[in-house]
Coordinates of C-alpha atoms in Angstrom, one line a residue:
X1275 CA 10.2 -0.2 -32.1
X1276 CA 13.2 -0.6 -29.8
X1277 CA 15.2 1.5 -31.4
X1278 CA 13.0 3.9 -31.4
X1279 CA 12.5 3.6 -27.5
X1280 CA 15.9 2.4 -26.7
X1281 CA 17.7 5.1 -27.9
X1282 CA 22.0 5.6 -26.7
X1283 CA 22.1 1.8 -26.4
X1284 CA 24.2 0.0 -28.6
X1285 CA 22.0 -3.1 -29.1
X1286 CA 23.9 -6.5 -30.6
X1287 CA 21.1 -8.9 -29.4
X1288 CA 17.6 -9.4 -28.7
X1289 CA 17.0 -12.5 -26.9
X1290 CA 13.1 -13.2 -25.4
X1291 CA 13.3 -16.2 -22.2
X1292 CA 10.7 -18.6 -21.5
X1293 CA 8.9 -16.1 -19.3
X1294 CA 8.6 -13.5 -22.5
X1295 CA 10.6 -11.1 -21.4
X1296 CA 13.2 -9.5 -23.3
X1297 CA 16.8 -9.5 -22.6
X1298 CA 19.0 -6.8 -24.5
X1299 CA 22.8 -7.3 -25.1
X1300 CA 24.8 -4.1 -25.1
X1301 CA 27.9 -2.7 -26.0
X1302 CA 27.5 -1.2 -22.1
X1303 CA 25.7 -4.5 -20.9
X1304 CA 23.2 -6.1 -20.3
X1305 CA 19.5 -5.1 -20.2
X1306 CA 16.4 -6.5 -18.9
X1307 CA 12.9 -4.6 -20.5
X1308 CA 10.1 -5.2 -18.0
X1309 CA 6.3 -5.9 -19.4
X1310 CA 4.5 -2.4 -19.6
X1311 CA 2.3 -3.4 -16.4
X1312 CA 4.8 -1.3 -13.6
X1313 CA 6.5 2.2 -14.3
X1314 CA 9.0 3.1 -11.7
X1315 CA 9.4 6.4 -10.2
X1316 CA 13.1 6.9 -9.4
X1317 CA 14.1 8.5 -5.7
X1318 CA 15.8 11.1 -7.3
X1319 CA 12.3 12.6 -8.6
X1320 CA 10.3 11.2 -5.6
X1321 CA 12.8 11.0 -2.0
X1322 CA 10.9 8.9 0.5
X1323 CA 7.3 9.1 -0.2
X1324 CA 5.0 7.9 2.6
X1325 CA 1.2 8.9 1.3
X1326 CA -0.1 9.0 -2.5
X1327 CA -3.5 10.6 -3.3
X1328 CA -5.0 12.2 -6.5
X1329 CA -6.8 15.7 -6.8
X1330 CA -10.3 15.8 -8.7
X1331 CA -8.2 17.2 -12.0
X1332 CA -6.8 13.8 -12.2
X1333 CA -3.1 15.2 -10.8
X1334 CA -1.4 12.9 -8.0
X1335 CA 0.4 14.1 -4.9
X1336 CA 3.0 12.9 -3.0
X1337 CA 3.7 13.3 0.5
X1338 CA 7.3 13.2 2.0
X1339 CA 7.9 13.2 5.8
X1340 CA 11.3 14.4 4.7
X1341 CA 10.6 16.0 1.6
X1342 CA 7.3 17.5 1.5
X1343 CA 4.7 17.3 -1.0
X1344 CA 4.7 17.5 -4.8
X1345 CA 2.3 17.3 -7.2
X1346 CA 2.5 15.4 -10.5
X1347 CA 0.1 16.2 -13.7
X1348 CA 1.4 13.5 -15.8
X1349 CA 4.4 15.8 -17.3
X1350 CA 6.0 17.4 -14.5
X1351 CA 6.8 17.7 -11.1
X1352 CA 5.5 20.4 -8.7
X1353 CA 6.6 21.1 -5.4
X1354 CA 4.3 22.6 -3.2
X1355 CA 4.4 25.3 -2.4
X1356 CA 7.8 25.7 -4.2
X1357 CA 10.2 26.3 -0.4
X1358 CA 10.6 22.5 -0.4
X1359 CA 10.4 20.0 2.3
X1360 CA 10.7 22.4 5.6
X1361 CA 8.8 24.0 8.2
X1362 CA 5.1 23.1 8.5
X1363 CA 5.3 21.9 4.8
X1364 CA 7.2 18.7 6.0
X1365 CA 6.3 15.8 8.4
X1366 CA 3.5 14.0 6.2
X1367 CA 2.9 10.6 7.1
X1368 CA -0.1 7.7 5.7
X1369 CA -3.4 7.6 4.1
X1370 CA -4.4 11.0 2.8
X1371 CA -7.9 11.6 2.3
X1372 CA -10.1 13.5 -0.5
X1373 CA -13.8 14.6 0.5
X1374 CA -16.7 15.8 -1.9
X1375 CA -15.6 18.7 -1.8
X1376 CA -12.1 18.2 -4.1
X1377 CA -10.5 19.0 -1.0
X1378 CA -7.0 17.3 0.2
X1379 CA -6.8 16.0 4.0
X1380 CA -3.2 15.1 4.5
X1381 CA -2.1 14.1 8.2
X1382 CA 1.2 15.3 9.3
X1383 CA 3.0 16.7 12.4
X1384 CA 1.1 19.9 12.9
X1385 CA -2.6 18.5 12.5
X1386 CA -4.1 17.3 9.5
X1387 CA -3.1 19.6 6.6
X1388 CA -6.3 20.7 4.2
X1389 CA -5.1 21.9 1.0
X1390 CA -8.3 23.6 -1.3
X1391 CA -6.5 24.8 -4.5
X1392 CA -3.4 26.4 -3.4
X1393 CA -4.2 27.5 0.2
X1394 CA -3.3 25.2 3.1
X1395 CA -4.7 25.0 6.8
X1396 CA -4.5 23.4 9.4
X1397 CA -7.3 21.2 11.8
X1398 CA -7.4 18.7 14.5
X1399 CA -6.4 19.4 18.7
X1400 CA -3.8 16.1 19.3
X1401 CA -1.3 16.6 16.4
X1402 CA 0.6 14.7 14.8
X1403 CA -1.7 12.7 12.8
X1404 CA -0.6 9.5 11.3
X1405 CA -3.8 8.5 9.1
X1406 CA -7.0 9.5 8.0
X1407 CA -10.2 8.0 6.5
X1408 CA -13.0 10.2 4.8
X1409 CA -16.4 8.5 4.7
X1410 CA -18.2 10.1 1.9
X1411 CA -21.4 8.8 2.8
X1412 CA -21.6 10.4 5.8
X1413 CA -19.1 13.5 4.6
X1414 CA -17.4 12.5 7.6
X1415 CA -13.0 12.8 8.4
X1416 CA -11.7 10.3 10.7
X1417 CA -8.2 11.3 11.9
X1418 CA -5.7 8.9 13.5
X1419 CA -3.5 10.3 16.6
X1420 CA -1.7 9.2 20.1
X1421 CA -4.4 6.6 21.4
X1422 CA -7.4 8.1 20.2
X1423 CA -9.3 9.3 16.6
X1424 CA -11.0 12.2 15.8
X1425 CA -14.1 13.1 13.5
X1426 CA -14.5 16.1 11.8
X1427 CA -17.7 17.4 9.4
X1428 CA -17.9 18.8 6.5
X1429 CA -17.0 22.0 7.8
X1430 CA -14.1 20.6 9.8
X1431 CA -16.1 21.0 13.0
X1432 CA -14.6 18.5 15.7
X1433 CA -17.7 16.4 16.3
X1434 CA -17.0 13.6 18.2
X1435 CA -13.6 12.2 19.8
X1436 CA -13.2 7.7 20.4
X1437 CA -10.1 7.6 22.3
X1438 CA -9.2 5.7 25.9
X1439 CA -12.2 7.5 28.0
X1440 CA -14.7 6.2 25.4
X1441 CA -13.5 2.7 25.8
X1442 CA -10.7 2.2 22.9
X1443 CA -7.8 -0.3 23.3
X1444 CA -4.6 1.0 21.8
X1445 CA -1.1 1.3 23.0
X1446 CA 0.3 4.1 21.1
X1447 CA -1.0 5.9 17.4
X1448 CA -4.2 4.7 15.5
X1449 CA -1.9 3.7 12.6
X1450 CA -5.1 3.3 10.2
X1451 CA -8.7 3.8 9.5
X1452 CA -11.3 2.2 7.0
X1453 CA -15.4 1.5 7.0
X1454 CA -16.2 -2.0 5.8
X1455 CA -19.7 -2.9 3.9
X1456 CA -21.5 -3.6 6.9
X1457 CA -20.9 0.4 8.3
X1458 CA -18.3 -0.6 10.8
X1459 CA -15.4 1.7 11.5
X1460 CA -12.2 -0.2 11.9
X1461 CA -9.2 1.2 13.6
X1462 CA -5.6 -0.6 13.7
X1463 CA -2.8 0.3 16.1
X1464 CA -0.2 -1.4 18.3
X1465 CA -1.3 -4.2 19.9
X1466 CA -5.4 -3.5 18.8
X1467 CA -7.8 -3.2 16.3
X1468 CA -11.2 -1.7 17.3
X1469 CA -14.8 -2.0 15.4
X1470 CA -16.4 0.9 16.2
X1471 CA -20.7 1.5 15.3
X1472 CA -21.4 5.2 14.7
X1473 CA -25.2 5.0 15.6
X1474 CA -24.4 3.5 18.8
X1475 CA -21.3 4.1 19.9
X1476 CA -20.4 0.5 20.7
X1477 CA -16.7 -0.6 20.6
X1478 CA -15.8 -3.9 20.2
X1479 CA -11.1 -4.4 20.7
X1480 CA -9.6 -7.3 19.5
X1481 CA -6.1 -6.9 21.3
X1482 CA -3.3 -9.6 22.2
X1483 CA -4.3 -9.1 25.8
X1484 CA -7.6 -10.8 25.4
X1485 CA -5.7 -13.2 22.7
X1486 CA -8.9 -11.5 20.1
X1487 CA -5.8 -10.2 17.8
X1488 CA -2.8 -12.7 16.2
X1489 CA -0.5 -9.7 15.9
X1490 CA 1.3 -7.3 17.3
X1491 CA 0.4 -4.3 14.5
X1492 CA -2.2 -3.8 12.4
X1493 CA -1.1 -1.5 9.3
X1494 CA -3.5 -1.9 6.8
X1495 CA -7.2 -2.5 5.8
X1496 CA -9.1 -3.5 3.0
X1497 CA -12.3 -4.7 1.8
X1498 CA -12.7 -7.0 -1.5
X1499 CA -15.9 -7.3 -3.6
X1500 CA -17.0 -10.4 -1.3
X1501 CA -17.1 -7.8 1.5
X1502 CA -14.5 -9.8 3.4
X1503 CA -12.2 -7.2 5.4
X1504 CA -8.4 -7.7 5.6
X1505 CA -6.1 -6.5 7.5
X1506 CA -2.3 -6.3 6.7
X1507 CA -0.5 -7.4 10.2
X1508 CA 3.0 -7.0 11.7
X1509 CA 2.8 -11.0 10.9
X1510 CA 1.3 -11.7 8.1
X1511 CA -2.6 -11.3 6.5
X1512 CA -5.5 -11.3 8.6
X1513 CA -9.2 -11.4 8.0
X1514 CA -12.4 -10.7 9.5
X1515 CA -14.7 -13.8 10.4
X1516 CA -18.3 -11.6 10.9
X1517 CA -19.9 -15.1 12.1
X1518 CA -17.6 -15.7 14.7
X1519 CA -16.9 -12.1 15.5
X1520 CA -12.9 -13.0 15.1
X1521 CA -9.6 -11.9 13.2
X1522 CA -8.5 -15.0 11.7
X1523 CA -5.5 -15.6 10.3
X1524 CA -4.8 -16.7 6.5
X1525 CA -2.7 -19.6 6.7
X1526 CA 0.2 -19.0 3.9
X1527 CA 3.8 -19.7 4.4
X1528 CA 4.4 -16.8 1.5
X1529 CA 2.5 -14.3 3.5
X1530 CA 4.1 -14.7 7.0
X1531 CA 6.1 -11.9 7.3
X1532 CA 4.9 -8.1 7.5
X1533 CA 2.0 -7.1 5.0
X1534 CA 2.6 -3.5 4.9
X1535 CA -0.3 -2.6 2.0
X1536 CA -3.2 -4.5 0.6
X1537 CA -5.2 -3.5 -2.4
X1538 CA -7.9 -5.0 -4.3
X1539 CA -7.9 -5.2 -8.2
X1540 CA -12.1 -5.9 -8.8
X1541 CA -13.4 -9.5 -8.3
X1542 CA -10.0 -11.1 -9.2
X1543 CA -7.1 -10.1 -7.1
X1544 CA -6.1 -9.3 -3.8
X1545 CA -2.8 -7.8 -3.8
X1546 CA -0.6 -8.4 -0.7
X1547 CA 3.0 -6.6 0.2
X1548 CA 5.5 -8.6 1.9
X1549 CA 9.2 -7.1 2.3
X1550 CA 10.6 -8.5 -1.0
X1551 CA 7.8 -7.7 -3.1
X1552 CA 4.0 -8.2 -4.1
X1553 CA 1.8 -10.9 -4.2
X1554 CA -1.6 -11.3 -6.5
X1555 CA -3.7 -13.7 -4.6
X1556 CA -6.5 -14.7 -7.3
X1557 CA -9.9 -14.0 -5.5
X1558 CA -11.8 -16.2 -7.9
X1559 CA -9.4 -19.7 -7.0
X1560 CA -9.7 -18.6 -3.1
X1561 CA -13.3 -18.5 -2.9
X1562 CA -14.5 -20.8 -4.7
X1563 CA -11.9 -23.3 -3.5
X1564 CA -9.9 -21.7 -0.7
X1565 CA -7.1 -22.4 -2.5
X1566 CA -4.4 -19.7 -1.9
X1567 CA -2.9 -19.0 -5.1
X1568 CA -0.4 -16.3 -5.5
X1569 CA 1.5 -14.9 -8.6
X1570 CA 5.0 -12.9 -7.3
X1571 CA 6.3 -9.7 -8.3
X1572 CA 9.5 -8.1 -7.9
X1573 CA 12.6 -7.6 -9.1
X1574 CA 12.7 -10.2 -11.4
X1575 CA 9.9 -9.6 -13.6
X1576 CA 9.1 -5.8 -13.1
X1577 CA 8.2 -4.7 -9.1
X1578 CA 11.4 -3.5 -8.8
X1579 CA 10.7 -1.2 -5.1
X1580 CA 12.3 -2.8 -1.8
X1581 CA 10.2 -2.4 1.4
X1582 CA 6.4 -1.8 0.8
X1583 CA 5.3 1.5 2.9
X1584 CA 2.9 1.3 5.3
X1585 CA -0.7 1.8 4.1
X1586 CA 1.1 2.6 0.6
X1587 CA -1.5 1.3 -1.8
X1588 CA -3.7 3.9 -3.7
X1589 CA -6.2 3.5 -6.7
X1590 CA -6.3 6.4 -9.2
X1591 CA -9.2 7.3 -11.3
X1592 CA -7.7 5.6 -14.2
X1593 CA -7.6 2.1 -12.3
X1594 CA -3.9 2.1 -12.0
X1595 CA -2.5 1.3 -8.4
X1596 CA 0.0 3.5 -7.2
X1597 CA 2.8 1.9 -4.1
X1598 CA 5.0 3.8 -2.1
X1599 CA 8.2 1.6 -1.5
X1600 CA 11.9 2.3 0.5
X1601 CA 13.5 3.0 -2.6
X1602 CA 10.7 4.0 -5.1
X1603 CA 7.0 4.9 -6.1
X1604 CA 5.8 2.1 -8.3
X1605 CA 2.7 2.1 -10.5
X1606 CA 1.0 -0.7 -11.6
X1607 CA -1.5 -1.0 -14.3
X1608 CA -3.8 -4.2 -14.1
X1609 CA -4.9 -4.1 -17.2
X1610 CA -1.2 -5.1 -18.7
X1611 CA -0.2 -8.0 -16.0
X1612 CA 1.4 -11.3 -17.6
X1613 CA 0.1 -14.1 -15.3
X1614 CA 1.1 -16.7 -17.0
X1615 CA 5.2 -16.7 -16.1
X1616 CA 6.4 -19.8 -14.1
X1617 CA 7.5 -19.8 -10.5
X1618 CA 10.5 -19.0 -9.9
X1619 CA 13.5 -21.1 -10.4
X1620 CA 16.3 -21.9 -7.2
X1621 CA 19.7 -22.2 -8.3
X1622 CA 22.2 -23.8 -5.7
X1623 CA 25.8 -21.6 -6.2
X1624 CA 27.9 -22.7 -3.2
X1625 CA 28.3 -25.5 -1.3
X1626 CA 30.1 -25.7 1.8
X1627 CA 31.3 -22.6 0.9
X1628 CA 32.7 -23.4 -2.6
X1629 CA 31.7 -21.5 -5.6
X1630 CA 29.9 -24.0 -8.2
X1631 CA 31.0 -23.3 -11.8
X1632 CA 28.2 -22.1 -13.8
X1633 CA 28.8 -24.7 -16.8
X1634 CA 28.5 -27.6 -13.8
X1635 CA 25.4 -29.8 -15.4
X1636 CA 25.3 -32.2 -12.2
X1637 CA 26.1 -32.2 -8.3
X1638 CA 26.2 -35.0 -6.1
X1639 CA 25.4 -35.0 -2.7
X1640 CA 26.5 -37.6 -0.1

């Protein structure tokens, strides 16, 4: 089997650790053969993705502020529409959207680009756009700009506009958009997050002025299968208390740093970004104890992308979770995750600025 898939390495050992992952010893090195679970898009084939969405044939897309957009059918690599990253094919930034219609909503410098086959146009009167939401129950497009969103229909027809007249608290750009399972509209931004109720109108901002909001950001949003909403914060994970009408805090020493993408995988895991990696929090052990129990991944045992990117996480048809990341696109597939590897080890290798020998079995400290 490995020499069938590890071909041009000369191979003298195979050697599995306590973890059961395989180690390789080359003539050129040594090699470390991840579990099956992550496949890792190189930057050389994907530069500096920001947004990942799949068409209704099943093909994904990739959006490049840098780069523009390319299109991947499982074989190959497109790039749309073949000129490259330039011109009004460039500037893409978070969230896509795809509506009932198969089309693709993708915000970016000049508007929200609509892509239907292979023709492109553009919508929306307060570019850029830095996310979007479509609600496919109401065939509705929420579009995030400078202090305000817009909402189109499903003929693209501005229909209604919630921005600083209207009442909405935000510093700068509605950074994302999501509708939890009570039918509230939730907007994140710098320095405020907004619940917003279509039938009414009524606009409820949690802000660090009135003290409502723990963080400075808000980046990301998600709802799990308990219909709890999170939100992935400038300072760690934040949810929403609907008895107490507050955003609450999860207490975590793991999770205290930026949460740049959440994701749910069904009734069992909550995955959470922080800057060195991901985190599964197991859904199951949190509610029915509140205990916060969290398996790592990084680049020790497969995650192997730096840097999460902002409202990054995307679920294909298949199941598989695709992440945008500083350095690479990373896919994970669920189905094929090893939970059952120990925490990780710390090794001490200096002390006051001495080099311990590898081979030392013992060190004394005063």
């Amino acid at each position: 089997f490995f020499t069938a898939k590890l071909h041009g390495i000369q191979k003298n050992q195979f050697l599995y650790d306590r973890d059961g992952q395989l180690w390789i010893g080359s003539e050129e090195g040594l090699y470390h053969v991840y579990s099956g679970a992550f496949t890792t898009f190189k930057k050389e084939y994907l530069p500096q993705v920001w947004s990942i969405l799949e068409d209704d044939k099943a093909n994904m897309w990739f959006a490049s502020f840098h780069f523009g957009l390319k299109q991947y059918d499982g074989m190959s690599l497109q790039t749309y529409p073949g000129t490259g990253g330039s011109g009004k094919f460039s500037g893409f930034y978070f969230h896509p959207s795809r509506d009932r219609q198969g089309r693709l909503h993708f915000p970016y410098n000049y508007g929200v680009m609509v892509l239907s086959g292979r023709s492109a146009k553009s919508i929306g009167t307060n570019p850029p756009y830095l996310s979007t939401f479509y609600d496919k129950e109401r065939d509705l497009l929420w579009a995030g700009s400078m202090k305000k969103a817009e909402v189109f229909d499903g003929n693209h027809r501005l229909i209604r506009s919630i921005g600083i007249k209207e009442g909405l608290a935000t510093q700068r750009y509605i950074l994302c958009i999501q509708k939890d399972a009570g039918g509230n509209y939730w907007l994140g931004s710098t320095g405020a997050l907004s619940k917003y109720r279509w039938e009414t109108g009524e606009l409820t901002n949690y802000t660090v002025e009135n003290r409502r909001l723990p963080s400075e950001r808000i980046l990301t949003i998600c709802t799990d299968f308990r219909k709890r909403t999170w939100f992935g914060s400038s300072e760690g994970l934040l949810w929403y208390d609907a008895v107490r009408d507050s955003i609450c805090r999860l207490v975590c020493d793991d999770l205290n740093e930026s949460v740049n993408l959440i994701a749910a995988i069904d009734s069992s895991w909550l995955l959470v970004s922080q800057p060195a990696g991901i985190y599964l929090m197991d859904l199951q052990a949190y509610y029915t104890s509140g205990e916060v129990k969290l398996h790592l991944f990084n680049s020790v045992n497969g995650f192997t992308g730096i840097e999460p990117g902002q409202d990054g996480a995307f679920t294909d048809s298949k199941g598989n979770i695709w992440m945008n990341t500083g350095t690479e696109v990373v896919r994970l597939d669920p189905r094929k995750l090893r939970m059952s590897h120990p925490a990780l080890n710390m090794r001490i290798s200096r002390i006051n600025g001495q080099n311990i020998p590898f081979s030392q079995k013992k060190t004394v400290f005063p």
